[in-house]
Amino acid sequence: MASQVTCEQRLNVRWLGCDGDANTGKDDESEVNVAATVHFLTVCCSNGMSTYLVPDQNTCHQPTSITGENQIPTEEEQAYKKLDEKLKGLLATLPKDKGWRSANIYLHEGFWLSPQVIKGLLMINNYFHAQSTDIFLAAFMKCGTTWLKALMFATANRHRYSFSDHPLRRNGPQSAFPFLDTHIFLDYPITKFEHLPSPRMFATHFAHSLLPTSMSSPSSTCKFVYVCRDPKDALISKWHFMSKLRSKELPPLSFNEAYELFCNGVSEYGPFWDHVLGYWKASQESPEKILFLKYEDMKKEPSVELKKLAAFMGMPFSAEEEKGGVVGEIVKLCSFENLSNLEVNNEGGGAQKFTAQVVVENRDFFRKGKVGDWKNYLTEEMRERIDSITETMFKNSGLTLGLTKEA
Ligand code: PAP
């Protein structure tokens, strides 16, 4: 259980994430200013805090201390401690291949995952309790999570904040809600998120078939917003992103190598096509449960897609709101141009600590934000191969991605 402490009106919060070096417990240096209207949920990590925007709560929650030396470990603590052994045992049984960020990734139940996210998945399956009103934002890597996080947060909280002084402007989309896969599952105490206001929102990159049935079965009332993108642009975006994060002890991953791996399905959370198809099929079976969006449609007609999103979330825009320009305000607030220019998303603005090894600067979630950047990287032959995989894989599924083809 998390204990509660009253938040100051204005806080200097030491950076958000499972802070500090796992061995020394030192905090990172960067600071984030928190304005009076926004309060934070602090979720537990053994070495520090992860903080998310939590509207309309005048408390934030801090973990009770981890079991001290004289205390008897709870069953949950014992199970948590055994998790690394369980993971090691599991990894020894799984096929492995080259990772984009780390040396290896492993094929677990049809999807390529890093050891750290496999641990996250075990934790989710064992300890995450979905609530009937939860909304999950799901996507393959680099398909639009940052954008959707901002849009969902701004939509759900549009009656609370003025657009000119919006918490997204100060804190950026990454703090809007938790990334389920790693962010909090790596450390004890295990965060239960029970204090997040309803509807709770979470982001995940896990494939639909990997998630517990409490989240994914058609009979559960949780909702999913899924966003997909032309795999050619996802590939380029991912190669840039992972190259920045790649361990300096490893040789760089060349673009040609990344391309080969991607086409063979070997990339974190991939194969891309199986990921997309899993959510697509589920959305066809339960359209009220899964909203399937495309990055390219959102770029083309953001207002149209935002209205779909709001209606799906159970928060449709009223005629009055539409007349008053609320839709346009949200689109503008969450646009690439606006978000990428915020101080918090520029050099020194802040970072997300996903695991002890993986810290990502906020600015790295923004690169070009365009459709068709693949044209600057792929030859016609490469384009043809990847498009033909997409066409073959999606044949008879009813899914078209509106792939851009001309070089
Ligand atoms: P993640 O998988 O690490 O969460 P994600 O946010 O899904 O990343 O994708 C990042 C991509 O979305 C980047 O694409 P690019 O490399 O082709 O440029 C990023 O620039 C783009 N992006 C981020 N925010 C926005 C936005 N507000 N509008 C449009 N695109 C955006």
CSV table of N, CA and C in Angstrom, one decimal, residues 8 11 76 91 142 207 242 355:
chain,number,residue,atom,x,y,z
A,8,GLU,N,3.1,19.9,-1.9
A,8,GLU,CA,3.3,21.4,-1.8
A,8,GLU,C,2.6,22.0,-3.0
A,11,LEU,N,6.3,22.2,-6.3
A,11,LEU,CA,7.3,21.3,-5.9
A,11,LEU,C,8.4,21.3,-6.8
A,76,GLU,N,4.7,-11.8,-1.3
A,76,GLU,CA,4.9,-11.1,-2.5
A,76,GLU,C,6.3,-10.7,-2.7
A,91,LEU,N,14.6,-17.7,-19.9
A,91,LEU,CA,15.5,-17.2,-21.0
A,91,LEU,C,16.3,-18.4,-21.6
A,142,LYS,N,7.4,3.1,-31.9
A,142,LYS,CA,7.5,4.2,-32.8
A,142,LYS,C,6.4,4.5,-33.7
A,207,ALA,N,2.2,-7.2,-27.5
A,207,ALA,CA,1.2,-7.7,-28.4
A,207,ALA,C,0.0,-8.2,-27.6
A,242,MET,N,16.7,3.4,-31.4
A,242,MET,CA,17.4,2.3,-30.8
A,242,MET,C,18.9,2.5,-30.9
A,355,THR,N,14.5,1.6,-17.1
A,355,THR,CA,15.1,0.5,-16.3
A,355,THR,C,16.4,1.1,-15.8
